[in-house]
Amino acid sequence: MPGGGFAKLPGGSVVVALSLPNPAGDGTNVRFLVHAANRARALTRLRNLGLRAVYLRGNAEPPTPDEITAVLHHPDGLLWRAERERPQELWHPIRALMRP
């Protein structure tokens, strides 16, 4: 079941974390982190990448402080990594997932 949540930052922006099925279709889940001005813009950024059915209902799985730090220090503000496979796996830029 896809889940997610958000954290509002002191400057007014938000970090949204979503767990969604892998776009590659291999049956695993991927955790996406998006930094944006508000929740709607964060979801729009994912929808513009081709993840059409992206919705945030509730705040069941908000981003951890480590996840917030990772996305804030990345120039794109949009990261992903496979969920629950290897907890030591590093975050990847979105370009690495959306390659043909």
PDB file of C-alpha atoms in Angstrom:
ATOM      1  CA  MET A   1       0.000   0.000   0.000  1.00  0.00           C
ATOM      2  CA  PRO A   2       1.509   3.315  -0.977  1.00  0.00           C
ATOM      3  CA  GLY A   3       2.004   5.662   1.914  1.00  0.00           C
ATOM      4  CA  GLY A   4       3.561   8.973   2.610  1.00  0.00           C
ATOM      5  CA  GLY A   5       3.645  12.144   4.548  1.00  0.00           C
ATOM      6  CA  PHE A   6       5.094  15.613   4.704  1.00  0.00           C
ATOM      7  CA  ALA A   7       7.053  17.928   6.963  1.00  0.00           C
ATOM      8  CA  LYS A   8       6.653  21.693   6.932  1.00  0.00           C
ATOM      9  CA  LEU A   9       9.965  23.526   7.247  1.00  0.00           C
ATOM     10  CA  PRO A  10      10.507  26.783   9.178  1.00  0.00           C
ATOM     11  CA  GLY A  11      10.882  28.745   5.927  1.00  0.00           C
ATOM     12  CA  GLY A  12       7.388  27.733   4.785  1.00  0.00           C
ATOM     13  CA  SER A  13       8.418  25.089   2.234  1.00  0.00           C
ATOM     14  CA  VAL A  14       7.630  21.390   2.634  1.00  0.00           C
ATOM     15  CA  VAL A  15       9.335  18.054   2.148  1.00  0.00           C
ATOM     16  CA  VAL A  16       7.012  15.336   0.903  1.00  0.00           C
ATOM     17  CA  ALA A  17       7.908  11.650   1.186  1.00  0.00           C
ATOM     18  CA  LEU A  18       5.928   9.057  -0.782  1.00  0.00           C
ATOM     19  CA  SER A  19       6.288   5.299  -1.079  1.00  0.00           C
ATOM     20  CA  LEU A  20       5.056   4.175  -4.495  1.00  0.00           C
ATOM     21  CA  PRO A  21       5.402   1.102  -6.715  1.00  0.00           C
ATOM     22  CA  ASN A  22       8.576   1.161  -8.787  1.00  0.00           C
ATOM     23  CA  PRO A  23       7.926   2.742 -12.220  1.00  0.00           C
ATOM     24  CA  ALA A  24      10.084  -0.010 -13.724  1.00  0.00           C
ATOM     25  CA  GLY A  25       7.352  -2.481 -12.739  1.00  0.00           C
ATOM     26  CA  ASP A  26       9.533  -4.972 -10.871  1.00  0.00           C
ATOM     27  CA  GLY A  27       7.172  -5.285  -7.901  1.00  0.00           C
ATOM     28  CA  THR A  28       9.253  -3.304  -5.395  1.00  0.00           C
ATOM     29  CA  ASN A  29       8.416  -0.006  -3.757  1.00  0.00           C
ATOM     30  CA  VAL A  30      10.391   3.208  -4.150  1.00  0.00           C
ATOM     31  CA  ARG A  31      10.566   6.030  -1.607  1.00  0.00           C
ATOM     32  CA  PHE A  32      10.435   9.472  -3.245  1.00  0.00           C
ATOM     33  CA  LEU A  33      11.467  12.700  -1.512  1.00  0.00           C
ATOM     34  CA  VAL A  34      10.399  16.050  -2.947  1.00  0.00           C
ATOM     35  CA  HIS A  35      11.231  19.540  -1.702  1.00  0.00           C
ATOM     36  CA  ALA A  36       8.811  22.215  -2.912  1.00  0.00           C
ATOM     37  CA  ALA A  37       7.033  25.411  -1.906  1.00  0.00           C
ATOM     38  CA  ASN A  38       3.889  23.490  -0.897  1.00  0.00           C
ATOM     39  CA  ARG A  39       2.377  19.991  -1.023  1.00  0.00           C
ATOM     40  CA  ALA A  40       0.502  20.594  -4.261  1.00  0.00           C
ATOM     41  CA  ARG A  41       3.660  21.657  -6.082  1.00  0.00           C
ATOM     42  CA  ALA A  42       5.559  18.659  -4.744  1.00  0.00           C
ATOM     43  CA  LEU A  43       2.924  16.284  -6.108  1.00  0.00           C
ATOM     44  CA  THR A  44       2.849  18.189  -9.407  1.00  0.00           C
ATOM     45  CA  ARG A  45       6.607  17.685  -9.769  1.00  0.00           C
ATOM     46  CA  LEU A  46       6.098  13.911  -9.515  1.00  0.00           C
ATOM     47  CA  ARG A  47       3.114  13.940 -11.869  1.00  0.00           C
ATOM     48  CA  ASN A  48       5.148  15.853 -14.450  1.00  0.00           C
ATOM     49  CA  LEU A  49       7.681  13.017 -14.403  1.00  0.00           C
ATOM     50  CA  GLY A  50       5.036  10.516 -15.459  1.00  0.00           C
ATOM     51  CA  LEU A  51       3.829   9.277 -12.069  1.00  0.00           C
ATOM     52  CA  ARG A  52       0.219  10.175 -12.803  1.00  0.00           C
ATOM     53  CA  ALA A  53      -1.690   8.624  -9.917  1.00  0.00           C
ATOM     54  CA  VAL A  54       0.166  10.372  -7.086  1.00  0.00           C
ATOM     55  CA  TYR A  55      -1.897  11.511  -4.112  1.00  0.00           C
ATOM     56  CA  LEU A  56      -1.035  12.286  -0.517  1.00  0.00           C
ATOM     57  CA  ARG A  57      -3.691  11.195   1.934  1.00  0.00           C
ATOM     58  CA  GLY A  58      -2.794  11.830   5.526  1.00  0.00           C
ATOM     59  CA  ASN A  59       0.584  11.981   7.176  1.00  0.00           C
ATOM     60  CA  ALA A  60       1.177   8.341   8.107  1.00  0.00           C
ATOM     61  CA  GLU A  61       4.816   8.130   6.948  1.00  0.00           C
ATOM     62  CA  PRO A  62       6.371  11.602   7.227  1.00  0.00           C
ATOM     63  CA  PRO A  63       9.986  12.073   6.164  1.00  0.00           C
ATOM     64  CA  THR A  64      12.616  11.366   8.783  1.00  0.00           C
ATOM     65  CA  PRO A  65      15.153  14.053   9.729  1.00  0.00           C
ATOM     66  CA  ASP A  66      17.791  12.183   7.684  1.00  0.00           C
ATOM     67  CA  GLU A  67      15.520  12.195   4.637  1.00  0.00           C
ATOM     68  CA  ILE A  68      14.849  15.915   5.027  1.00  0.00           C
ATOM     69  CA  THR A  69      18.573  16.618   5.221  1.00  0.00           C
ATOM     70  CA  ALA A  70      19.237  14.520   2.117  1.00  0.00           C
ATOM     71  CA  VAL A  71      16.663  16.280  -0.054  1.00  0.00           C
ATOM     72  CA  LEU A  72      17.591  19.762   1.168  1.00  0.00           C
ATOM     73  CA  HIS A  73      21.238  19.218   0.221  1.00  0.00           C
ATOM     74  CA  HIS A  74      20.473  17.966  -3.278  1.00  0.00           C
ATOM     75  CA  PRO A  75      20.330  20.606  -6.042  1.00  0.00           C
ATOM     76  CA  ASP A  76      17.257  19.081  -7.743  1.00  0.00           C
ATOM     77  CA  GLY A  77      15.276  18.623  -4.526  1.00  0.00           C
ATOM     78  CA  LEU A  78      13.930  15.302  -5.829  1.00  0.00           C
ATOM     79  CA  LEU A  79      15.428  11.973  -4.734  1.00  0.00           C
ATOM     80  CA  TRP A  80      14.509   8.286  -4.583  1.00  0.00           C
ATOM     81  CA  ARG A  81      15.755   4.953  -3.292  1.00  0.00           C
ATOM     82  CA  ALA A  82      14.433   1.422  -3.139  1.00  0.00           C
ATOM     83  CA  GLU A  83      12.468   0.752   0.007  1.00  0.00           C
ATOM     84  CA  ARG A  84      13.315  -1.977   2.547  1.00  0.00           C
ATOM     85  CA  GLU A  85      15.881  -3.756   0.377  1.00  0.00           C
ATOM     86  CA  ARG A  86      19.136  -2.297   1.657  1.00  0.00           C
ATOM     87  CA  PRO A  87      18.851   0.290   4.416  1.00  0.00           C
ATOM     88  CA  GLN A  88      22.398   1.491   3.624  1.00  0.00           C
ATOM     89  CA  GLU A  89      21.521   2.303   0.006  1.00  0.00           C
ATOM     90  CA  LEU A  90      22.268   5.908  -0.928  1.00  0.00           C
ATOM     91  CA  TRP A  91      19.713   8.324  -2.350  1.00  0.00           C
ATOM     92  CA  HIS A  92      19.651   8.673  -6.135  1.00  0.00           C
ATOM     93  CA  PRO A  93      18.654  11.648  -8.286  1.00  0.00           C
ATOM     94  CA  ILE A  94      15.387  11.183 -10.175  1.00  0.00           C
ATOM     95  CA  ARG A  95      17.228  11.052 -13.512  1.00  0.00           C
ATOM     96  CA  ALA A  96      18.663   7.652 -12.513  1.00  0.00           C
ATOM     97  CA  LEU A  97      15.167   6.143 -12.168  1.00  0.00           C
ATOM     98  CA  MET A  98      13.558   7.693 -15.238  1.00  0.00           C
ATOM     99  CA  ARG A  99      16.187   6.542 -17.739  1.00  0.00           C
ATOM    100  CA  PRO A 100      14.779   4.569 -20.681  1.00  0.00           C
TER     101      PRO A 100
END
